[in-house]
Backbone as numpy.savetxt, mean C-alpha at the origin, in Angstrom:
# Nx Ny Nz CAx CAy CAz Cx Cy Cz
-23.80 -3.98 -16.82 -23.33 -3.24 -15.64 -24.57 -2.11 -15.41
-24.94 -2.11 -13.95 -25.94 -1.26 -13.58 -25.35 0.12 -13.31
-25.67 1.18 -13.90 -25.22 2.50 -13.57 -25.29 2.74 -12.22
-24.02 3.22 -11.52 -24.12 3.52 -9.99 -24.31 4.85 -9.77
-24.40 5.18 -8.64 -24.48 6.59 -8.04 -23.06 7.31 -8.18
-23.01 8.56 -8.52 -21.76 9.18 -8.70 -20.86 9.18 -7.46
-21.43 8.82 -6.28 -20.72 8.79 -5.00 -20.21 7.29 -4.89
-20.70 6.51 -5.69 -20.33 4.93 -5.43 -18.87 4.75 -5.72
-18.18 3.91 -5.00 -16.83 3.66 -5.56 -16.93 2.81 -6.79
-15.85 2.93 -7.42 -15.86 2.19 -8.89 -14.77 1.24 -8.75
-15.15 0.04 -9.09 -14.17 -1.16 -9.10 -14.07 -1.69 -10.59
-13.04 -2.07 -10.86 -12.66 -2.54 -12.26 -12.06 -4.02 -12.08
-12.83 -5.09 -12.57 -12.71 -6.38 -12.36 -12.11 -6.98 -13.70
-10.68 -7.36 -13.69 -10.07 -7.87 -14.80 -9.69 -9.34 -14.72
-10.37 -10.16 -15.46 -10.27 -11.63 -15.28 -10.85 -12.22 -16.57
-9.97 -13.35 -17.05 -10.48 -13.77 -18.30 -11.58 -14.82 -18.13
-12.06 -15.13 -16.92 -13.10 -16.07 -16.79 -14.53 -15.32 -16.63
-15.38 -15.49 -17.72 -16.57 -14.70 -17.74 -17.60 -14.88 -16.65
-17.52 -16.24 -16.14 -18.31 -16.48 -14.96 -18.11 -15.62 -13.65
-16.64 -15.53 -13.52 -16.19 -14.91 -12.31 -16.40 -13.28 -12.48
-16.28 -12.86 -13.72 -16.59 -11.50 -13.96 -17.99 -11.14 -13.72
-18.82 -11.92 -14.12 -20.43 -11.80 -13.92 -20.70 -11.81 -12.54
-20.26 -12.90 -11.71 -20.41 -12.97 -10.43 -20.06 -11.82 -9.49
-18.70 -11.42 -9.78 -18.26 -10.17 -9.08 -19.12 -8.99 -9.29
-19.55 -8.70 -10.50 -20.10 -7.55 -11.15 -21.50 -7.46 -10.34
-22.15 -8.67 -10.28 -23.57 -8.59 -9.62 -23.41 -8.43 -8.23
-22.41 -9.05 -7.56 -22.23 -9.06 -6.11 -22.00 -7.59 -5.58
-20.88 -6.98 -6.33 -20.37 -5.78 -5.95 -21.51 -4.67 -6.25
-22.20 -4.75 -7.19 -23.15 -3.85 -7.63 -24.40 -3.85 -6.60
-24.56 -5.01 -6.04 -25.76 -5.03 -4.86 -25.16 -4.46 -3.54
-24.00 -4.06 -3.51 -23.24 -3.49 -2.35 -22.92 -2.08 -2.68
-23.56 -1.44 -3.48 -23.27 0.12 -3.76 -21.97 0.21 -4.46
-21.51 -0.75 -5.20 -20.41 -0.23 -6.03 -20.72 -0.16 -7.65
-19.95 0.67 -8.29 -20.16 0.75 -9.74 -19.06 -0.18 -10.31
-19.39 -1.10 -11.02 -18.66 -2.20 -11.55 -18.23 -2.23 -13.18
-17.10 -2.10 -13.48 -16.61 -2.17 -14.86 -15.75 -3.52 -15.01
-15.89 -4.35 -16.01 -15.20 -5.41 -16.24 -14.45 -5.43 -17.47
-13.35 -6.28 -17.50 -12.45 -6.47 -18.61 -12.05 -7.92 -18.70
-11.86 -8.51 -19.95 -11.51 -9.96 -19.96 -9.96 -10.00 -20.08
-9.29 -8.91 -20.39 -7.86 -8.99 -20.51 -7.20 -7.55 -20.24
-5.96 -7.51 -20.39 -5.27 -6.31 -19.95 -5.56 -5.25 -20.92
-5.63 -5.65 -22.27 -5.80 -4.60 -23.31 -7.07 -3.87 -23.08
-8.08 -4.66 -22.78 -9.39 -4.10 -22.54 -9.48 -3.21 -21.33
-8.71 -3.81 -20.15 -8.60 -2.97 -18.99 -7.94 -1.55 -19.39
-6.92 -1.52 -20.02 -6.33 -0.27 -20.36 -7.26 0.59 -21.10
-8.09 0.20 -21.95 -9.18 1.05 -22.68 -10.12 1.64 -21.56
-10.63 0.70 -20.67 -11.53 1.22 -19.59 -10.84 2.33 -18.83
-9.53 2.26 -18.33 -8.89 3.06 -17.51 -8.67 4.44 -18.48
-8.50 4.32 -19.66 -8.44 5.68 -20.50 -9.61 6.40 -20.44
-10.75 5.63 -20.34 -12.14 6.32 -20.28 -12.26 7.03 -18.97
-12.05 6.34 -17.81 -12.29 6.82 -16.48 -11.37 5.82 -15.50
-10.61 6.54 -14.61 -9.82 5.75 -13.81 -10.68 5.17 -12.63
-10.73 3.79 -12.31 -11.47 3.31 -11.27 -10.74 3.60 -9.83
-11.59 3.57 -8.82 -11.05 3.51 -7.30 -10.08 2.32 -6.98
-10.72 1.20 -7.43 -9.91 -0.08 -7.07 -9.98 -0.90 -8.51
-8.82 -1.73 -8.70 -8.67 -2.66 -9.69 -8.43 -4.07 -9.07
-9.33 -4.91 -9.47 -9.15 -6.44 -9.05 -8.61 -7.09 -10.19
-7.30 -7.53 -10.10 -6.60 -8.28 -11.18 -6.31 -9.61 -11.06
-6.70 -10.27 -11.87 -6.14 -11.74 -11.92 -4.75 -11.79 -12.56
-3.90 -12.56 -11.75 -2.53 -12.57 -12.32 -2.31 -13.41 -13.47
-2.85 -14.53 -13.48 -2.63 -15.35 -14.63 -3.74 -15.36 -15.71
-3.50 -14.43 -16.67 -4.28 -14.21 -17.97 -3.72 -14.40 -19.09
-4.36 -14.75 -20.01 -3.59 -15.04 -21.58 -3.14 -13.59 -22.00
-1.97 -13.69 -22.63 -1.54 -12.30 -23.25 -0.79 -11.54 -21.99
-1.02 -10.30 -21.90 -0.36 -9.48 -20.78 -1.00 -9.98 -19.53
-0.17 -10.32 -18.64 -0.63 -10.90 -17.38 -0.97 -9.77 -16.34
-1.46 -10.16 -15.21 -2.00 -9.16 -14.15 -0.79 -8.50 -13.62
0.35 -8.99 -13.59 1.60 -8.45 -12.93 2.09 -7.26 -13.75
2.02 -7.44 -14.98 2.40 -6.54 -15.99 1.33 -5.21 -15.93
0.24 -5.71 -15.91 -0.96 -4.61 -15.86 -0.83 -3.87 -14.53
-0.50 -4.49 -13.49 -0.43 -3.91 -12.06 0.79 -2.88 -12.01
1.76 -3.27 -12.73 2.85 -2.33 -12.85 2.65 -1.10 -13.65
1.78 -1.33 -14.84 1.42 -0.16 -15.67 0.49 0.88 -14.86
-0.44 0.24 -14.22 -1.45 0.97 -13.30 -0.73 1.68 -12.12
0.16 1.07 -11.53 0.73 1.81 -10.38 1.69 2.88 -10.86
2.35 2.78 -12.07 3.23 3.81 -12.65 2.35 5.08 -13.13
1.23 4.65 -13.83 0.58 5.65 -14.42 -0.54 6.21 -13.51
-1.06 5.68 -12.52 -2.24 6.11 -11.84 -1.81 5.72 -10.43
-1.00 6.23 -9.58 -0.44 5.67 -8.23 -1.56 5.81 -7.29
-2.42 6.54 -7.42 -3.55 6.71 -6.34 -4.69 5.37 -6.39
-4.54 4.56 -7.36 -5.62 3.55 -7.53 -5.13 2.38 -6.62
-6.23 1.95 -6.19 -6.04 0.59 -5.17 -5.99 -0.69 -6.15
-5.07 -1.61 -5.67 -4.89 -2.81 -6.63 -4.98 -4.01 -5.51
-5.93 -4.94 -5.95 -5.97 -6.13 -5.39 -5.75 -7.34 -6.33
-4.86 -8.12 -6.14 -4.39 -9.28 -6.99 -4.97 -10.60 -6.59
-5.54 -11.25 -7.63 -5.98 -12.59 -7.32 -4.90 -13.54 -7.83
-4.55 -14.25 -7.04 -3.30 -15.16 -7.15 -3.89 -16.72 -7.04
-2.97 -17.53 -7.67 -3.25 -19.09 -7.77 -2.87 -19.47 -6.09
-3.66 -20.23 -5.57 -3.53 -20.73 -4.21 -2.06 -21.31 -4.07
-1.45 -20.81 -3.05 0.05 -21.43 -2.68 0.97 -20.71 -3.57
0.80 -19.90 -4.50 1.92 -19.47 -5.40 2.43 -18.14 -4.75
3.38 -18.40 -3.77 3.94 -17.24 -3.07 4.68 -16.37 -4.04
5.37 -16.89 -5.02 6.19 -16.17 -5.94 5.30 -14.83 -6.64
4.17 -15.23 -7.26 3.29 -14.28 -7.75 2.81 -13.34 -6.74
2.61 -13.66 -5.54 2.03 -12.80 -4.44 3.08 -11.90 -4.10
4.36 -12.29 -3.78 5.59 -11.30 -3.45 5.75 -10.39 -4.65
5.76 -10.87 -5.82 6.07 -9.92 -6.92 4.97 -8.89 -7.03
3.74 -9.41 -6.79 2.72 -8.42 -6.91 2.76 -7.33 -5.83
3.15 -7.60 -4.58 3.36 -6.69 -3.46 4.44 -5.82 -3.78
5.55 -6.36 -4.20 6.72 -5.44 -4.64 6.36 -4.54 -5.81
5.44 -5.04 -6.66 5.02 -3.89 -7.57 4.07 -2.79 -7.26
3.59 -3.03 -6.02 2.57 -2.09 -5.33 1.46 -2.49 -5.07
1.13 -3.64 -5.18 -0.37 -4.07 -4.89 -0.57 -3.86 -3.52
-1.86 -3.50 -3.09 -2.38 -3.17 -1.80 -2.86 -4.40 -1.00
-3.25 -5.46 -1.84 -3.64 -6.58 -1.24 -3.84 -7.77 -2.23
-3.97 -8.94 -1.57 -4.04 -9.94 -2.56 -5.05 -11.09 -1.88
-5.50 -12.10 -2.87 -6.42 -12.99 -2.36 -6.24 -14.27 -3.29
-5.92 -15.40 -2.55 -5.71 -16.56 -3.54 -7.10 -17.18 -3.84
-6.93 -17.68 -5.15 -8.24 -18.51 -5.52 -8.11 -19.87 -5.20
-9.33 -20.56 -4.82 -10.81 -19.82 -4.69 -10.97 -19.00 -3.49
-11.89 -18.00 -3.47 -11.91 -17.20 -2.40 -13.48 -16.90 -2.17
-13.79 -16.42 -0.96 -15.16 -15.95 -0.64 -15.39 -14.52 -1.07
-16.43 -14.36 -1.81 -16.69 -13.13 -2.39 -17.04 -12.07 -1.35
-17.49 -12.53 -0.12 -17.76 -11.59 1.11 -16.31 -11.17 1.57
-15.34 -12.01 1.64 -14.01 -11.60 1.98 -13.38 -10.54 1.03
-13.62 -10.83 -0.28 -13.05 -9.89 -1.32 -13.82 -8.49 -1.02
-15.21 -8.58 -0.89 -15.77 -7.24 -0.72 -15.28 -6.45 0.61
-15.08 -7.19 1.77 -14.62 -6.64 2.84 -13.22 -5.96 2.70
-12.32 -6.63 2.00 -11.13 -6.09 1.64 -11.11 -4.89 0.75
-11.94 -4.93 -0.28 -12.02 -3.83 -1.22 -12.63 -2.65 -0.36
-13.72 -2.91 0.29 -14.20 -1.70 1.23 -13.18 -1.17 2.19
-12.33 -1.96 2.74 -11.34 -1.42 3.57 -10.23 -0.55 2.94
-9.97 -1.09 1.73 -9.10 -0.32 0.87 -9.43 0.93 0.36
-10.68 1.01 0.12 -11.55 2.29 -0.43 -11.48 3.26 0.76
-11.75 2.70 2.00 -11.77 3.64 3.07 -10.36 4.29 3.28
-9.41 3.45 2.97 -8.06 3.89 3.28 -7.59 4.89 2.26
-7.92 4.58 1.09 -7.65 5.60 -0.10 -8.24 6.95 0.04
-9.64 6.87 0.71 -10.30 8.05 0.62 -9.63 9.00 1.98
-9.17 8.28 2.93 -8.57 8.76 4.07 -7.37 9.54 3.77
-6.67 9.07 2.75 -5.38 9.50 2.44 -5.43 10.85 1.59
-6.64 11.08 1.07 -6.86 12.34 0.33 -6.83 13.43 1.10
-7.33 13.48 2.36 -7.14 14.58 3.27 -6.00 14.32 4.18
-4.98 15.21 4.32 -4.05 14.91 5.36 -4.44 14.98 6.73
-3.94 14.03 7.47 -4.33 13.79 8.90 -3.37 14.60 9.77
-3.69 14.86 10.97 -2.73 15.60 11.89 -1.65 14.74 12.27
-0.56 15.03 12.67 0.61 14.30 13.02 0.19 13.46 14.25
0.66 12.20 14.31 0.22 11.34 15.35 0.81 11.73 16.72
1.90 12.40 16.83 2.52 12.71 18.09 3.18 14.07 17.90
3.01 15.03 18.84 3.76 16.42 18.78 5.26 16.03 18.78
5.98 16.69 17.71 7.43 16.49 17.74 8.03 17.78 17.51
9.05 18.15 18.32 9.67 19.48 18.29 10.66 19.74 17.22
11.28 18.61 16.77 12.27 18.78 15.67 11.55 18.99 14.29
11.85 19.90 13.40 11.17 20.05 12.18 11.46 18.93 11.16
12.67 18.76 11.11 13.12 17.75 10.08 13.83 16.58 10.76
13.58 15.45 10.35 14.05 14.13 10.98 14.73 13.34 9.67
15.96 12.90 9.97 16.74 12.29 9.00 16.31 10.76 8.92
16.06 10.34 7.69 15.73 9.05 7.48 16.68 8.35 6.43
17.88 7.85 6.87 18.86 7.39 5.94 19.17 8.48 5.09
19.14 8.52 3.77 19.44 9.53 2.86 18.44 10.56 2.61
17.24 10.40 3.30 16.18 11.34 3.16 16.07 12.08 4.45
15.15 13.15 4.32 14.79 14.00 5.51 13.28 14.17 5.56
12.62 13.81 6.65 11.18 14.02 6.71 10.95 15.35 7.28
10.30 16.24 6.58 9.81 17.64 7.16 8.34 17.52 7.80
8.40 17.58 9.07 7.11 17.23 9.79 6.07 18.48 9.73
6.67 19.60 9.42 5.63 20.72 9.23 5.07 20.74 7.77
5.74 20.40 6.77 5.18 20.30 5.51 4.61 19.09 5.17
5.01 17.94 6.07 4.58 16.48 5.73 5.11 16.09 4.45
6.24 16.45 4.18 6.93 15.99 2.95 8.30 15.17 3.26
8.58 14.37 2.41 9.90 13.65 2.46 10.81 14.18 1.22
12.04 14.46 1.42 13.12 14.86 0.65 14.32 14.02 0.55
14.82 13.87 -0.63 16.05 13.02 -1.05 17.24 13.94 -0.32
18.56 13.47 -0.48 19.62 14.02 0.02 19.94 15.23 -0.78
19.37 15.32 -1.90 19.73 16.55 -2.84 18.39 17.44 -2.97
17.44 17.45 -2.08 16.36 18.32 -1.99 15.25 17.98 -2.73
15.14 16.89 -3.43 14.01 16.63 -4.26 13.09 15.98 -3.60
11.75 16.38 -3.72 10.67 15.66 -2.94 10.44 14.24 -3.31
10.25 13.48 -2.43 10.01 11.91 -2.66 8.55 11.74 -2.30
7.69 11.42 -3.22 6.23 11.29 -2.85 6.01 10.29 -1.92
5.10 10.73 -0.88 4.69 9.79 0.33 3.13 9.91 0.48
2.41 8.95 0.68 0.87 8.91 0.95 0.83 9.58 2.40
-0.39 9.87 2.70 -0.67 10.30 4.04 -0.40 9.25 4.98
-0.76 8.12 4.84 -0.54 6.92 5.63 0.92 6.69 5.73
1.79 6.79 4.70 3.18 6.65 4.91 3.74 7.70 5.72
3.30 9.04 5.60 3.80 9.92 6.46 3.56 9.77 7.92
2.42 9.10 8.21 1.94 9.01 9.64 2.86 7.98 10.10
3.22 6.87 9.33 4.25 5.93 10.00 5.54 6.56 10.23
6.03 7.16 9.19 7.30 7.85 9.51 7.35 8.87 10.77
6.23 9.60 10.77 6.12 10.50 11.96 6.09 9.74 13.19
5.45 8.49 13.17 5.42 7.72 14.52 6.86 7.10 14.74
7.48 6.63 13.61 8.91 6.18 13.96 9.92 7.46 14.35
9.66 8.64 13.88 10.55 9.75 14.32 10.32 10.16 15.69
9.30 9.72 16.36 8.94 10.17 17.67 9.19 9.05 18.60
9.65 7.89 17.94 10.21 6.83 18.79 11.34 6.23 18.39
12.54 7.11 18.29 13.63 6.52 17.79 14.42 5.30 18.50
14.83 4.23 17.91 15.49 3.29 18.66 14.53 2.48 19.62
13.33 2.73 19.37 12.28 2.00 20.14 11.53 0.99 19.50
11.67 -0.25 19.53 10.77 -1.36 18.81 9.42 -1.12 19.01
8.65 -1.13 17.97 7.07 -0.95 18.02 6.51 -2.12 17.20
5.68 -2.78 18.16 4.96 -3.99 17.54 3.76 -3.52 16.60
3.24 -4.35 15.92 2.31 -4.04 14.90 1.01 -3.54 15.65
0.67 -4.02 16.86 -0.51 -3.57 17.48 -0.36 -2.07 17.90
0.92 -1.65 18.26 1.27 -0.29 18.70 0.98 0.73 17.37
1.62 0.04 16.30 1.47 0.86 15.02 0.09 0.97 14.58
-0.73 -0.02 14.61 -2.21 -0.01 14.23 -2.86 0.92 14.93
-2.45 1.07 16.40 -3.13 1.95 17.29 -2.74 3.40 16.96
-1.63 3.67 16.65 -1.07 5.04 16.65 -0.93 5.62 15.27
-0.89 4.89 14.14 -0.55 5.35 12.96 -1.30 4.70 11.88
-2.77 4.60 12.10 -3.54 4.25 11.06 -4.94 4.75 11.19
-5.62 4.87 10.12 -6.94 5.41 10.12 -7.83 4.33 10.74
-8.70 4.72 11.79 -9.36 3.72 12.59 -10.53 2.97 11.70
-10.76 3.67 10.66 -11.83 2.76 9.75 -11.23 1.65 9.12
-9.86 1.22 9.23 -9.38 0.21 8.47 -9.78 -1.05 9.20
-9.78 -2.17 8.44 -10.10 -3.38 9.10 -8.75 -4.13 9.68
-9.05 -4.95 10.68 -7.87 -5.62 11.29 -6.95 -6.49 10.50
-7.58 -7.10 9.44 -6.83 -7.90 8.64 -6.17 -7.17 7.61
-6.14 -5.86 7.58 -5.36 -5.06 6.61 -3.85 -5.26 6.69
-3.30 -5.55 5.60 -1.73 -5.71 5.54 -1.00 -4.49 5.44
-1.60 -3.22 5.77 -1.04 -2.05 5.38 0.21 -1.73 6.10
0.63 -2.37 7.22 1.72 -1.93 7.84 2.89 -2.57 7.16
2.81 -3.79 6.97 4.02 -4.45 6.23 4.14 -3.92 4.86
3.10 -3.46 4.11 3.17 -2.86 2.83 3.81 -1.56 2.87
3.36 -0.75 3.96 3.99 0.66 3.92 5.44 0.66 4.41
5.67 -0.40 5.28 7.24 -0.34 5.57 8.00 -0.87 4.42
7.57 -1.69 3.44 8.21 -2.29 2.27 8.41 -1.05 1.35
7.33 -0.24 1.16 7.41 0.83 0.34 8.37 1.91 0.74
8.27 2.26 2.06 9.11 3.19 2.68 10.62 2.76 2.66
10.95 1.68 2.79 12.27 1.08 2.65 12.69 1.41 1.19
12.03 1.18 0.20 12.40 1.46 -1.15 12.78 3.04 -1.34
12.11 3.78 -0.56 12.37 5.32 -0.66 13.52 5.74 0.22
13.77 5.18 1.46 14.79 5.81 2.42 16.01 4.97 2.53
15.99 3.66 2.01 17.16 2.86 2.36 18.00 2.80 1.11
19.37 2.83 1.46 20.30 2.48 0.28 20.23 1.27 -0.29
19.89 0.23 0.40 19.57 -1.08 -0.06 18.20 -1.66 0.64
17.20 -1.54 0.08 15.89 -1.94 0.71 15.83 -3.51 1.07
16.57 -4.29 0.46 16.82 -5.76 0.85 17.59 -6.08 2.18
18.43 -4.95 2.49 19.28 -5.03 3.64 18.93 -3.71 4.43
17.80 -3.49 5.23 17.43 -2.15 5.69 18.36 -1.76 6.82
18.80 -0.66 6.91 19.58 -0.08 7.99 18.81 1.03 8.95
17.82 1.57 8.39 17.11 2.64 8.98 15.76 2.20 9.60
14.99 1.47 8.88 13.70 0.86 9.32 13.98 -0.61 9.31
14.19 -1.10 10.44 14.69 -2.52 10.58 13.54 -3.39 11.21
13.57 -4.65 10.90 12.60 -5.60 11.49 13.19 -6.10 12.86
12.48 -6.11 13.86 12.91 -6.67 15.21 12.17 -8.01 15.34
12.80 -9.05 15.44 12.47 -10.55 15.35 11.32 -10.56 16.44
10.15 -11.30 15.90 9.12 -11.55 16.99 8.44 -10.24 17.53
8.80 -9.16 17.12 8.41 -7.81 17.57 7.61 -7.12 16.68
8.39 -6.49 15.78 7.84 -5.56 14.62 8.73 -4.73 14.05
8.89 -3.32 14.27 9.82 -2.67 13.49 10.48 -1.65 14.47
11.65 -1.11 14.08 12.37 -0.01 14.89 13.06 0.89 13.87
12.85 2.24 14.16 13.67 3.26 13.38 14.97 3.49 14.16
16.08 3.29 13.28 17.39 3.34 13.87 17.86 4.63 13.11
18.00 5.73 13.88 18.54 7.14 13.37 19.94 6.82 12.89
20.30 7.78 11.86 21.77 7.67 11.29 22.55 8.58 12.20
23.84 7.89 12.63 24.91 8.70 13.15 25.61 9.55 12.16
25.43 10.79 12.34 26.06 11.77 11.17 27.65 11.60 11.26
28.14 11.45 12.35 29.64 11.17 12.52 30.39 10.30 11.57
29.65 9.10 11.57 30.15 8.00 10.81 29.32 7.75 9.55
28.16 8.37 9.47 27.28 8.16 8.31 26.83 6.64 8.41
26.59 6.00 9.45 26.13 4.74 9.69 25.06 4.71 10.71
24.16 3.69 10.64 22.90 3.50 11.72 23.60 3.46 13.04
22.94 4.19 14.00 23.51 3.89 15.35 22.74 2.53 15.75
23.29 1.94 16.65 22.73 0.44 17.18 22.25 0.63 18.72
21.22 -0.05 18.93 20.72 0.10 20.26 20.94 -1.15 21.05
21.58 -2.24 20.64 21.85 -3.46 21.28 20.61 -4.45 21.35
19.63 -4.20 20.57 18.52 -5.11 20.37 18.81 -6.02 19.37
17.97 -7.26 19.23 18.20 -8.12 18.19 17.50 -7.62 16.89
18.23 -7.21 15.87 17.66 -6.60 14.61 18.03 -7.47 13.43
17.09 -7.45 12.49 17.29 -8.12 11.14 17.70 -7.14 10.13
């Protein structure tokens, strides 16, 4: 590994194939990344104990502890790290499980190293943008907006549970909640969301919208598998359905919802 500049992003490649580790290490270093490599999850944990990388590229199918287990540990212990999963081509089960564990992106093997580089760069830009809070996307007069059993405080940019405990949200998750709060009962397609509630440095292939919705549902919905507050609108996108306090059930707007 060639020592990198202190400002260079640090990527950790965890894969049991030495040829792939060598290829990615050389390629990413040529593009101003500092690269650390590990052949298995145990070695990766030791590297993280020394210094937490910006992004971890994890192969799912490794001997011993697999990439899914390592991803779960990384997300629980270092929630700010970016996670990119390398999956077997066509294996949707691993991909879905990885995303549910909190992976930011995935790429099926075999893949183009240029595409992996582009995705990692986009992820680094997003993570760095989330460090500094961004201004609210739309001026809103109401200080708090109820999202299911949670409440979004627009002034403090915080989400609270029904008993007043803060529920951690990233800057990008807050921007999406704020956008929904300013457009209740109005279906928003992905283009509208990308235009109004994302950092303009992100790339168009970024799956951040669906991932953010999935994570927000786990935070605000009573049953994330059957969302009542942030609903999917078939062939359109998503809609925020405010709760009717009188009956404690979501109000409905007459549109086709999933």
